[in-house]
Amino acid sequence: MSRVAYVNGRYVRHAEAGISIDDRAFLFSDGIYEVIEVFDGVLFDERGHLDRLARSAAELRLKPPMGEAALKFVLREVVARNRVRFGHVYLQVTRGAARREHYFPAADTPPNLVVTARPHDPVAGDAKAHKGIAVITLPDIRWKRPDIKTVSLLPNALAKQQAKEAGAAEAWLVGADGFVTEGASSNAWIVDGEGRLITHPADSSILSGITRARILEIAAVKAIRVIERAFTVAETYAAREAFISGATMLVMPVVRVDGRAIGDGAPGPVALALRGAFHDPMTSVG
Ligand code: PDD
């Protein structure tokens, strides 16, 4: 079965889908995106993702391409046409196509909307979680608004590649002040010696993850204490556990950071419990 993409009102074969070479995201990274998990056919935490999309659009003064009901319909249609039961749906909105000039194009320039979906093997994800991943730390060289989910991901891509070449699955980005902000494509967490979850506050220096928000809800239900504060690389090395969160990897235990074992070098019980509860409606307070 060939993959199907939605591009500006049409469902087309993925391999034949295209966008203008004048697209503002191609020229200037002038676009935003979301990645939403499809869990047993359901768009998980769709509300949070659509709210964040609207926020990203407002921050960049980007016109929404369509109303929310229509967008929800398109997301479901792309999931259905690609027969995705477990996987992800990707959506990207750009400021449209216009002759290359830095300032915004004419107000009537239509935004470009692309939606794709792809399956993901949940069993493979769980197997990976039970092994845990390695992380390296790198300087956070991004711009000062990573709270906006833009497609401007070059520093993130460079960091991910460096991690891969070092045999790691993620890079934790460290600010000039020595504190870990987040992962190149995930939020970063540690568990301290008293079993408390520590993660960077959702200010302008990180992306406020929808998965992160869900973990905070689960922690509240399970009476796990949480401290939203920045932590250092040294604290990470000394942590009892570490993990990352994001729509593609959910809660993924981290067992090595910069080659040092975290805790006993195996996925920690807090991270695995959070992962185990992730899709459980009983742990949702909202
Ligand atoms: N990345 N921080 C960054 C820099 C991210 O790119 C992501 C997600 C997150 C976690 O956000 P959420 O929990 O809402 O997925 C944090 C997506 C999955 C990606 O770029 O593929």
PDB file of C-alpha atoms and ligand atoms in Angstrom:
ATOM      1  CA  MET A   1       0.000   0.000   0.000  1.00  0.00           C
ATOM      2  CA  SER A   2       1.452   3.389  -0.945  1.00  0.00           C
ATOM      3  CA  ARG A   3       1.585   6.165   1.615  1.00  0.00           C
ATOM      4  CA  VAL A   4      -0.805   9.084   1.293  1.00  0.00           C
ATOM      5  CA  ALA A   5      -0.088  12.710   2.216  1.00  0.00           C
ATOM      6  CA  TYR A   6      -2.451  15.636   2.540  1.00  0.00           C
ATOM      7  CA  VAL A   7      -1.178  18.770   0.760  1.00  0.00           C
ATOM      8  CA  ASN A   8      -3.344  21.895   0.623  1.00  0.00           C
ATOM      9  CA  GLY A   9      -6.716  20.265   0.087  1.00  0.00           C
ATOM     10  CA  ARG A  10      -5.625  17.128  -1.761  1.00  0.00           C
ATOM     11  CA  TYR A  11      -4.740  13.609  -0.728  1.00  0.00           C
ATOM     12  CA  VAL A  12      -1.818  12.558  -2.881  1.00  0.00           C
ATOM     13  CA  ARG A  13       0.650   9.697  -3.077  1.00  0.00           C
ATOM     14  CA  HIS A  14       3.466  10.486  -0.668  1.00  0.00           C
ATOM     15  CA  ALA A  15       6.146  10.000  -3.302  1.00  0.00           C
ATOM     16  CA  GLU A  16       4.442  12.494  -5.603  1.00  0.00           C
ATOM     17  CA  ALA A  17       3.549  15.102  -2.965  1.00  0.00           C
ATOM     18  CA  GLY A  18       5.252  18.448  -3.432  1.00  0.00           C
ATOM     19  CA  ILE A  19       5.440  22.041  -2.268  1.00  0.00           C
ATOM     20  CA  SER A  20       6.679  25.135  -4.088  1.00  0.00           C
ATOM     21  CA  ILE A  21      10.399  25.926  -4.021  1.00  0.00           C
ATOM     22  CA  ASP A  22       9.248  29.405  -2.906  1.00  0.00           C
ATOM     23  CA  ASP A  23       7.720  27.949   0.259  1.00  0.00           C
ATOM     24  CA  ARG A  24       8.707  30.115   3.232  1.00  0.00           C
ATOM     25  CA  ALA A  25       9.670  27.101   5.335  1.00  0.00           C
ATOM     26  CA  PHE A  26      12.037  25.888   2.597  1.00  0.00           C
ATOM     27  CA  LEU A  27      13.606  29.359   2.327  1.00  0.00           C
ATOM     28  CA  PHE A  28      13.433  30.677   5.903  1.00  0.00           C
ATOM     29  CA  SER A  29      12.262  27.824   8.201  1.00  0.00           C
ATOM     30  CA  ASP A  30       9.109  29.949   8.397  1.00  0.00           C
ATOM     31  CA  GLY A  31       6.781  27.216   9.571  1.00  0.00           C
ATOM     32  CA  ILE A  32       5.517  25.268  12.544  1.00  0.00           C
ATOM     33  CA  TYR A  33       4.695  21.630  13.145  1.00  0.00           C
ATOM     34  CA  GLU A  34       3.265  19.042  15.503  1.00  0.00           C
ATOM     35  CA  VAL A  35       3.821  15.317  15.937  1.00  0.00           C
ATOM     36  CA  ILE A  36       0.859  13.513  17.485  1.00  0.00           C
ATOM     37  CA  GLU A  37       0.915   9.915  18.646  1.00  0.00           C
ATOM     38  CA  VAL A  38      -1.669   7.546  17.195  1.00  0.00           C
ATOM     39  CA  PHE A  39      -2.467   5.015  19.893  1.00  0.00           C
ATOM     40  CA  ASP A  40      -4.873   2.223  18.980  1.00  0.00           C
ATOM     41  CA  GLY A  41      -6.315   4.463  16.269  1.00  0.00           C
ATOM     42  CA  VAL A  42      -6.804   7.450  18.582  1.00  0.00           C
ATOM     43  CA  LEU A  43      -4.935  10.758  18.310  1.00  0.00           C
ATOM     44  CA  PHE A  44      -3.468  10.790  21.801  1.00  0.00           C
ATOM     45  CA  ASP A  45      -3.494  14.157  23.641  1.00  0.00           C
ATOM     46  CA  GLU A  46      -4.773  15.805  20.439  1.00  0.00           C
ATOM     47  CA  ARG A  47      -6.192  18.707  22.458  1.00  0.00           C
ATOM     48  CA  GLY A  48      -2.791  19.639  23.870  1.00  0.00           C
ATOM     49  CA  HIS A  49      -1.116  19.411  20.467  1.00  0.00           C
ATOM     50  CA  LEU A  50      -3.758  21.570  18.746  1.00  0.00           C
ATOM     51  CA  ASP A  51      -3.562  24.166  21.524  1.00  0.00           C
ATOM     52  CA  ARG A  52       0.229  24.278  21.186  1.00  0.00           C
ATOM     53  CA  LEU A  53      -0.083  24.581  17.384  1.00  0.00           C
ATOM     54  CA  ALA A  54      -2.392  27.575  17.858  1.00  0.00           C
ATOM     55  CA  ARG A  55       0.106  29.105  20.286  1.00  0.00           C
ATOM     56  CA  SER A  56       3.035  28.583  17.902  1.00  0.00           C
ATOM     57  CA  ALA A  57       0.975  30.167  15.090  1.00  0.00           C
ATOM     58  CA  ALA A  58       0.087  33.169  17.242  1.00  0.00           C
ATOM     59  CA  GLU A  59       3.709  33.679  18.352  1.00  0.00           C
ATOM     60  CA  LEU A  60       4.840  33.792  14.693  1.00  0.00           C
ATOM     61  CA  ARG A  61       1.729  35.633  13.427  1.00  0.00           C
ATOM     62  CA  LEU A  62       0.994  32.701  11.103  1.00  0.00           C
ATOM     63  CA  LYS A  63      -2.510  32.318   9.733  1.00  0.00           C
ATOM     64  CA  PRO A  64      -4.174  29.010  10.696  1.00  0.00           C
ATOM     65  CA  PRO A  65      -4.733  27.131   7.407  1.00  0.00           C
ATOM     66  CA  MET A  66      -8.266  26.026   8.335  1.00  0.00           C
ATOM     67  CA  GLY A  67     -10.645  25.823  11.264  1.00  0.00           C
ATOM     68  CA  GLU A  68     -10.047  23.288  13.997  1.00  0.00           C
ATOM     69  CA  ALA A  69     -12.932  20.962  13.048  1.00  0.00           C
ATOM     70  CA  ALA A  70     -11.643  20.737   9.468  1.00  0.00           C
ATOM     71  CA  LEU A  71      -8.086  20.144  10.657  1.00  0.00           C
ATOM     72  CA  LYS A  72      -9.227  17.343  12.965  1.00  0.00           C
ATOM     73  CA  PHE A  73     -11.032  15.775  10.034  1.00  0.00           C
ATOM     74  CA  VAL A  74      -7.911  15.921   7.835  1.00  0.00           C
ATOM     75  CA  LEU A  75      -5.734  14.402  10.585  1.00  0.00           C
ATOM     76  CA  ARG A  76      -8.143  11.471  10.949  1.00  0.00           C
ATOM     77  CA  GLU A  77      -8.435  11.047   7.201  1.00  0.00           C
ATOM     78  CA  VAL A  78      -4.650  10.856   6.780  1.00  0.00           C
ATOM     79  CA  VAL A  79      -4.406   8.343   9.636  1.00  0.00           C
ATOM     80  CA  ALA A  80      -7.200   6.251   8.072  1.00  0.00           C
ATOM     81  CA  ARG A  81      -5.870   6.422   4.501  1.00  0.00           C
ATOM     82  CA  ASN A  82      -2.458   5.245   5.719  1.00  0.00           C
ATOM     83  CA  ARG A  83      -4.081   2.533   7.892  1.00  0.00           C
ATOM     84  CA  VAL A  84      -2.100   3.652  10.941  1.00  0.00           C
ATOM     85  CA  ARG A  85      -3.282   2.093  14.201  1.00  0.00           C
ATOM     86  CA  PHE A  86      -0.094   2.721  16.156  1.00  0.00           C
ATOM     87  CA  GLY A  87       2.206   5.464  14.920  1.00  0.00           C
ATOM     88  CA  HIS A  88       2.356   9.198  14.451  1.00  0.00           C
ATOM     89  CA  VAL A  89       0.721  11.913  12.461  1.00  0.00           C
ATOM     90  CA  TYR A  90       2.879  14.869  11.393  1.00  0.00           C
ATOM     91  CA  LEU A  91       1.470  18.227  10.443  1.00  0.00           C
ATOM     92  CA  GLN A  92       3.266  21.289   9.201  1.00  0.00           C
ATOM     93  CA  VAL A  93       1.964  24.779   8.509  1.00  0.00           C
ATOM     94  CA  THR A  94       4.072  27.350   6.685  1.00  0.00           C
ATOM     95  CA  ARG A  95       3.619  31.001   5.784  1.00  0.00           C
ATOM     96  CA  GLY A  96       3.022  29.915   2.195  1.00  0.00           C
ATOM     97  CA  ALA A  97       4.923  30.495  -1.020  1.00  0.00           C
ATOM     98  CA  ALA A  98       6.061  33.929  -2.158  1.00  0.00           C
ATOM     99  CA  ARG A  99       8.986  35.555  -3.955  1.00  0.00           C
ATOM    100  CA  ARG A 100      12.010  35.397  -1.659  1.00  0.00           C
ATOM    101  CA  GLU A 101      11.955  38.453   0.542  1.00  0.00           C
ATOM    102  CA  HIS A 102      12.561  38.393   4.265  1.00  0.00           C
ATOM    103  CA  TYR A 103       9.502  40.317   5.348  1.00  0.00           C
ATOM    104  CA  PHE A 104       6.126  38.629   5.370  1.00  0.00           C
ATOM    105  CA  PRO A 105       4.405  38.060   2.010  1.00  0.00           C
ATOM    106  CA  ALA A 106       1.094  39.752   1.133  1.00  0.00           C
ATOM    107  CA  ALA A 107      -1.600  39.105   3.721  1.00  0.00           C
ATOM    108  CA  ASP A 108      -3.670  37.073   1.243  1.00  0.00           C
ATOM    109  CA  THR A 109      -0.849  34.526   0.674  1.00  0.00           C
ATOM    110  CA  PRO A 110      -2.384  31.177   1.643  1.00  0.00           C
ATOM    111  CA  PRO A 111      -0.499  29.130   4.248  1.00  0.00           C
ATOM    112  CA  ASN A 112       0.721  25.691   3.178  1.00  0.00           C
ATOM    113  CA  LEU A 113      -0.541  22.695   5.150  1.00  0.00           C
ATOM    114  CA  VAL A 114       0.983  19.231   4.886  1.00  0.00           C
ATOM    115  CA  VAL A 115      -0.139  16.206   6.905  1.00  0.00           C
ATOM    116  CA  THR A 116       1.512  12.777   6.827  1.00  0.00           C
ATOM    117  CA  ALA A 117       1.218   9.661   8.977  1.00  0.00           C
ATOM    118  CA  ARG A 118       3.402   6.681   9.590  1.00  0.00           C
ATOM    119  CA  PRO A 119       3.147   3.519  11.632  1.00  0.00           C
ATOM    120  CA  HIS A 120       5.368   2.710  14.586  1.00  0.00           C
ATOM    121  CA  ASP A 121       5.800  -0.681  16.222  1.00  0.00           C
ATOM    122  CA  PRO A 122       4.752  -0.311  19.890  1.00  0.00           C
ATOM    123  CA  VAL A 123       6.411  -3.626  20.783  1.00  0.00           C
ATOM    124  CA  ALA A 124       9.773  -2.394  19.466  1.00  0.00           C
ATOM    125  CA  GLY A 125       9.325   0.834  21.457  1.00  0.00           C
ATOM    126  CA  ASP A 126       8.732  -1.109  24.669  1.00  0.00           C
ATOM    127  CA  ALA A 127      11.705  -3.386  23.971  1.00  0.00           C
ATOM    128  CA  LYS A 128      13.900  -0.298  23.581  1.00  0.00           C
ATOM    129  CA  ALA A 129      12.533   1.151  26.814  1.00  0.00           C
ATOM    130  CA  HIS A 130      13.455  -2.000  28.695  1.00  0.00           C
ATOM    131  CA  LYS A 131      17.047  -1.637  27.508  1.00  0.00           C
ATOM    132  CA  GLY A 132      17.251   2.123  27.934  1.00  0.00           C
ATOM    133  CA  ILE A 133      19.148   4.577  25.776  1.00  0.00           C
ATOM    134  CA  ALA A 134      22.423   6.485  25.966  1.00  0.00           C
ATOM    135  CA  VAL A 135      22.583  10.277  25.867  1.00  0.00           C
ATOM    136  CA  ILE A 136      25.428  12.738  25.390  1.00  0.00           C
ATOM    137  CA  THR A 137      25.465  16.362  26.550  1.00  0.00           C
ATOM    138  CA  LEU A 138      26.189  19.182  24.108  1.00  0.00           C
ATOM    139  CA  PRO A 139      26.013  22.982  24.221  1.00  0.00           C
ATOM    140  CA  ASP A 140      22.545  24.394  23.535  1.00  0.00           C
ATOM    141  CA  ILE A 141      23.227  26.626  20.520  1.00  0.00           C
ATOM    142  CA  ARG A 142      19.577  27.195  19.553  1.00  0.00           C
ATOM    143  CA  TRP A 143      17.807  30.528  19.230  1.00  0.00           C
ATOM    144  CA  LYS A 144      16.101  32.036  22.274  1.00  0.00           C
ATOM    145  CA  ARG A 145      12.563  30.818  21.454  1.00  0.00           C
ATOM    146  CA  PRO A 146      12.646  27.005  21.438  1.00  0.00           C
ATOM    147  CA  ASP A 147       9.261  27.190  23.177  1.00  0.00           C
ATOM    148  CA  ILE A 148       7.786  27.747  19.689  1.00  0.00           C
ATOM    149  CA  LYS A 149       7.531  24.488  17.752  1.00  0.00           C
ATOM    150  CA  THR A 150       9.092  25.713  14.513  1.00  0.00           C
ATOM    151  CA  VAL A 151      10.608  23.607  11.745  1.00  0.00           C
ATOM    152  CA  SER A 152      13.848  25.537  12.327  1.00  0.00           C
ATOM    153  CA  LEU A 153      15.573  22.439  13.702  1.00  0.00           C
ATOM    154  CA  LEU A 154      19.116  22.653  12.335  1.00  0.00           C
ATOM    155  CA  PRO A 155      20.853  22.819  15.757  1.00  0.00           C
ATOM    156  CA  ASN A 156      18.643  19.938  16.892  1.00  0.00           C
ATOM    157  CA  ALA A 157      19.497  17.864  13.814  1.00  0.00           C
ATOM    158  CA  LEU A 158      23.233  18.554  14.239  1.00  0.00           C
ATOM    159  CA  ALA A 159      23.046  17.532  17.904  1.00  0.00           C
ATOM    160  CA  LYS A 160      21.116  14.343  17.089  1.00  0.00           C
ATOM    161  CA  GLN A 161      23.666  13.398  14.442  1.00  0.00           C
ATOM    162  CA  GLN A 162      26.546  13.987  16.862  1.00  0.00           C
ATOM    163  CA  ALA A 163      24.745  11.808  19.410  1.00  0.00           C
ATOM    164  CA  LYS A 164      24.266   9.060  16.838  1.00  0.00           C
ATOM    165  CA  GLU A 165      27.948   9.152  15.884  1.00  0.00           C
ATOM    166  CA  ALA A 166      28.801   8.818  19.597  1.00  0.00           C
ATOM    167  CA  GLY A 167      26.577   5.723  19.877  1.00  0.00           C
ATOM    168  CA  ALA A 168      23.822   7.603  21.726  1.00  0.00           C
ATOM    169  CA  ALA A 169      20.147   8.069  20.877  1.00  0.00           C
ATOM    170  CA  GLU A 170      19.681  11.624  22.128  1.00  0.00           C
ATOM    171  CA  ALA A 171      21.634  14.769  22.977  1.00  0.00           C
ATOM    172  CA  TRP A 172      20.847  16.768  26.114  1.00  0.00           C
ATOM    173  CA  LEU A 173      21.392  20.430  25.469  1.00  0.00           C
ATOM    174  CA  VAL A 174      23.233  22.459  28.090  1.00  0.00           C
ATOM    175  CA  GLY A 175      22.892  26.221  28.388  1.00  0.00           C
ATOM    176  CA  ALA A 176      25.793  28.623  28.978  1.00  0.00           C
ATOM    177  CA  ASP A 177      24.831  28.552  32.679  1.00  0.00           C
ATOM    178  CA  GLY A 178      25.608  24.809  32.866  1.00  0.00           C
ATOM    179  CA  PHE A 179      21.992  23.708  33.216  1.00  0.00           C
ATOM    180  CA  VAL A 180      20.355  21.091  31.000  1.00  0.00           C
ATOM    181  CA  THR A 181      17.471  22.612  29.050  1.00  0.00           C
ATOM    182  CA  GLU A 182      16.031  19.623  27.152  1.00  0.00           C
ATOM    183  CA  GLY A 183      16.837  16.982  24.564  1.00  0.00           C
ATOM    184  CA  ALA A 184      17.295  17.712  20.854  1.00  0.00           C
ATOM    185  CA  SER A 185      13.829  16.222  20.241  1.00  0.00           C
ATOM    186  CA  SER A 186      12.550  15.487  23.752  1.00  0.00           C
ATOM    187  CA  ASN A 187      12.227  16.861  27.264  1.00  0.00           C
ATOM    188  CA  ALA A 188      14.823  15.812  29.861  1.00  0.00           C
ATOM    189  CA  TRP A 189      14.111  14.408  33.325  1.00  0.00           C
ATOM    190  CA  ILE A 190      16.054  13.046  36.269  1.00  0.00           C
ATOM    191  CA  VAL A 191      14.958  11.302  39.454  1.00  0.00           C
ATOM    192  CA  ASP A 192      16.920  12.448  42.517  1.00  0.00           C
ATOM    193  CA  GLY A 193      18.045  10.411  45.524  1.00  0.00           C
ATOM    194  CA  GLU A 194      14.711  11.034  47.253  1.00  0.00           C
ATOM    195  CA  GLY A 195      12.707   9.753  44.294  1.00  0.00           C
ATOM    196  CA  ARG A 196      11.596  13.195  43.147  1.00  0.00           C
ATOM    197  CA  LEU A 197      11.146  13.993  39.462  1.00  0.00           C
ATOM    198  CA  ILE A 198      13.138  17.002  38.303  1.00  0.00           C
ATOM    199  CA  THR A 199      12.617  18.702  34.943  1.00  0.00           C
ATOM    200  CA  HIS A 200      13.298  22.140  33.523  1.00  0.00           C
ATOM    201  CA  PRO A 201      10.424  24.606  33.993  1.00  0.00           C
ATOM    202  CA  ALA A 202       8.357  25.209  30.843  1.00  0.00           C
ATOM    203  CA  ASP A 203       9.706  28.699  30.203  1.00  0.00           C
ATOM    204  CA  SER A 204      10.958  30.143  26.898  1.00  0.00           C
ATOM    205  CA  SER A 205      14.134  28.002  26.914  1.00  0.00           C
ATOM    206  CA  ILE A 206      12.393  24.668  26.271  1.00  0.00           C
ATOM    207  CA  LEU A 207       9.485  23.279  24.287  1.00  0.00           C
ATOM    208  CA  SER A 208       6.586  22.688  26.638  1.00  0.00           C
ATOM    209  CA  GLY A 209       6.096  19.020  25.772  1.00  0.00           C
ATOM    210  CA  ILE A 210       2.609  17.554  25.639  1.00  0.00           C
ATOM    211  CA  THR A 211       4.139  14.282  26.854  1.00  0.00           C
ATOM    212  CA  ARG A 212       5.810  16.263  29.671  1.00  0.00           C
ATOM    213  CA  ALA A 213       2.408  17.657  30.695  1.00  0.00           C
ATOM    214  CA  ARG A 214       0.927  14.160  30.690  1.00  0.00           C
ATOM    215  CA  ILE A 215       3.776  12.891  32.916  1.00  0.00           C
ATOM    216  CA  LEU A 216       3.074  15.713  35.385  1.00  0.00           C
ATOM    217  CA  GLU A 217      -0.569  14.537  35.524  1.00  0.00           C
ATOM    218  CA  ILE A 218       0.432  10.915  36.082  1.00  0.00           C
ATOM    219  CA  ALA A 219       2.907  11.955  38.792  1.00  0.00           C
ATOM    220  CA  ALA A 220       0.135  13.891  40.566  1.00  0.00           C
ATOM    221  CA  VAL A 221      -2.174  10.866  40.494  1.00  0.00           C
ATOM    222  CA  LYS A 222       0.595   8.530  41.678  1.00  0.00           C
ATOM    223  CA  ALA A 223       1.760  11.012  44.354  1.00  0.00           C
ATOM    224  CA  ILE A 224       5.249  11.193  42.891  1.00  0.00           C
ATOM    225  CA  ARG A 225       6.833  14.489  43.908  1.00  0.00           C
ATOM    226  CA  VAL A 226       7.913  16.793  41.077  1.00  0.00           C
ATOM    227  CA  ILE A 227      10.235  19.774  41.122  1.00  0.00           C
ATOM    228  CA  GLU A 228      10.180  21.935  38.012  1.00  0.00           C
ATOM    229  CA  ARG A 229      13.653  23.425  38.119  1.00  0.00           C
ATOM    230  CA  ALA A 230      16.767  23.406  35.987  1.00  0.00           C
ATOM    231  CA  PHE A 231      19.379  20.757  36.868  1.00  0.00           C
ATOM    232  CA  THR A 232      23.076  20.510  36.013  1.00  0.00           C
ATOM    233  CA  VAL A 233      25.070  17.880  34.156  1.00  0.00           C
ATOM    234  CA  ALA A 234      26.748  16.948  37.469  1.00  0.00           C
ATOM    235  CA  GLU A 235      23.313  16.329  39.015  1.00  0.00           C
ATOM    236  CA  THR A 236      22.466  14.163  36.029  1.00  0.00           C
ATOM    237  CA  TYR A 237      25.537  11.975  36.540  1.00  0.00           C
ATOM    238  CA  ALA A 238      24.564  11.551  40.211  1.00  0.00           C
ATOM    239  CA  ALA A 239      20.846  10.941  39.537  1.00  0.00           C
ATOM    240  CA  ARG A 240      19.094   7.744  40.556  1.00  0.00           C
ATOM    241  CA  GLU A 241      17.329   7.643  37.183  1.00  0.00           C
ATOM    242  CA  ALA A 242      17.047   9.681  34.024  1.00  0.00           C
ATOM    243  CA  PHE A 243      14.640   9.620  31.112  1.00  0.00           C
ATOM    244  CA  ILE A 244      13.365  11.584  28.140  1.00  0.00           C
ATOM    245  CA  SER A 245       9.817  12.295  27.021  1.00  0.00           C
ATOM    246  CA  GLY A 246       8.203  13.068  23.698  1.00  0.00           C
ATOM    247  CA  ALA A 247       5.352  12.005  21.436  1.00  0.00           C
ATOM    248  CA  THR A 248       7.507   9.549  19.491  1.00  0.00           C
ATOM    249  CA  MET A 249       9.354   7.834  22.351  1.00  0.00           C
ATOM    250  CA  LEU A 250       6.853   8.508  25.186  1.00  0.00           C
ATOM    251  CA  VAL A 251       8.825   7.888  28.401  1.00  0.00           C
ATOM    252  CA  MET A 252      12.236   6.480  27.441  1.00  0.00           C
ATOM    253  CA  PRO A 253      14.691   5.528  30.204  1.00  0.00           C
ATOM    254  CA  VAL A 254      18.228   6.895  29.901  1.00  0.00           C
ATOM    255  CA  VAL A 255      20.869   4.508  31.259  1.00  0.00           C
ATOM    256  CA  ARG A 256      24.093   6.282  30.227  1.00  0.00           C
ATOM    257  CA  VAL A 257      24.996   9.968  29.990  1.00  0.00           C
ATOM    258  CA  ASP A 258      28.355  10.897  28.448  1.00  0.00           C
ATOM    259  CA  GLY A 259      29.432   7.274  28.933  1.00  0.00           C
ATOM    260  CA  ARG A 260      28.634   7.219  32.676  1.00  0.00           C
ATOM    261  CA  ALA A 261      26.067   4.775  34.008  1.00  0.00           C
ATOM    262  CA  ILE A 262      23.018   6.415  35.606  1.00  0.00           C
ATOM    263  CA  GLY A 263      21.940   4.689  38.828  1.00  0.00           C
ATOM    264  CA  ASP A 264      22.717   1.010  38.400  1.00  0.00           C
ATOM    265  CA  GLY A 265      22.884   1.394  34.623  1.00  0.00           C
ATOM    266  CA  ALA A 266      19.467  -0.168  34.000  1.00  0.00           C
ATOM    267  CA  PRO A 267      16.087   1.494  33.266  1.00  0.00           C
ATOM    268  CA  GLY A 268      14.713   2.860  36.535  1.00  0.00           C
ATOM    269  CA  PRO A 269      11.423   1.851  38.210  1.00  0.00           C
ATOM    270  CA  VAL A 270       9.987   5.390  38.198  1.00  0.00           C
ATOM    271  CA  ALA A 271      10.557   5.830  34.461  1.00  0.00           C
ATOM    272  CA  LEU A 272       9.128   2.393  33.693  1.00  0.00           C
ATOM    273  CA  ALA A 273       6.090   3.010  35.926  1.00  0.00           C
ATOM    274  CA  LEU A 274       5.402   6.321  34.158  1.00  0.00           C
ATOM    275  CA  ARG A 275       5.742   4.603  30.803  1.00  0.00           C
ATOM    276  CA  GLY A 276       3.461   1.773  31.903  1.00  0.00           C
ATOM    277  CA  ALA A 277       0.774   4.230  33.023  1.00  0.00           C
ATOM    278  CA  PHE A 278       1.119   6.488  30.033  1.00  0.00           C
ATOM    279  CA  HIS A 279      -2.029   5.561  28.109  1.00  0.00           C
ATOM    280  CA  ASP A 280      -4.046   4.543  31.149  1.00  0.00           C
ATOM    281  CA  PRO A 281      -7.155   6.749  31.453  1.00  0.00           C
ATOM    282  CA  MET A 282      -7.198   6.072  35.216  1.00  0.00           C
ATOM    283  CA  THR A 283      -4.083   8.185  35.586  1.00  0.00           C
ATOM    284  CA  SER A 284      -5.560  11.165  33.763  1.00  0.00           C
ATOM    285  CA  VAL A 285      -6.778  13.978  35.999  1.00  0.00           C
ATOM    286  CA  GLY A 286      -8.081  16.188  33.163  1.00  0.00           C
TER     287      GLY A 286
HETATM  288  N1  PDD B   1       9.767  16.440  19.215  1.00  0.00           N
HETATM  289  N2  PDD B   1      11.561  19.203  23.050  1.00  0.00           N
HETATM  290  C1  PDD B   1      11.870  19.216  21.736  1.00  0.00           C
HETATM  291  C2  PDD B   1      13.011  20.059  21.269  1.00  0.00           C
HETATM  292  C3  PDD B   1      11.115  18.438  20.837  1.00  0.00           C
HETATM  293  O1  PDD B   1      11.405  18.458  19.532  1.00  0.00           O
HETATM  294  C4  PDD B   1      10.058  17.623  21.336  1.00  0.00           C
HETATM  295  C5  PDD B   1       9.210  16.776  20.430  1.00  0.00           C
HETATM  296  C6  PDD B   1       9.785  17.642  22.707  1.00  0.00           C
HETATM  297  C7  PDD B   1       8.670  16.842  23.323  1.00  0.00           C
HETATM  298  O2  PDD B   1       7.409  17.377  22.973  1.00  0.00           O
HETATM  299  P1  PDD B   1       6.103  16.450  22.916  1.00  0.00           P
HETATM  300  O3  PDD B   1       6.049  15.734  24.218  1.00  0.00           O
HETATM  301  O4  PDD B   1       4.985  17.403  22.765  1.00  0.00           O
HETATM  302  O5  PDD B   1       6.289  15.528  21.756  1.00  0.00           O
HETATM  303  C8  PDD B   1      10.552  18.454  23.536  1.00  0.00           C
HETATM  304  C9  PDD B   1       8.971  15.811  18.203  1.00  0.00           C
HETATM  305  C10 PDD B   1       8.411  14.516  18.613  1.00  0.00           C
HETATM  306  C11 PDD B   1       9.775  15.762  16.908  1.00  0.00           C
HETATM  307  O6  PDD B   1      10.367  16.780  16.580  1.00  0.00           O
HETATM  308  O7  PDD B   1       9.793  14.729  16.239  1.00  0.00           O
END
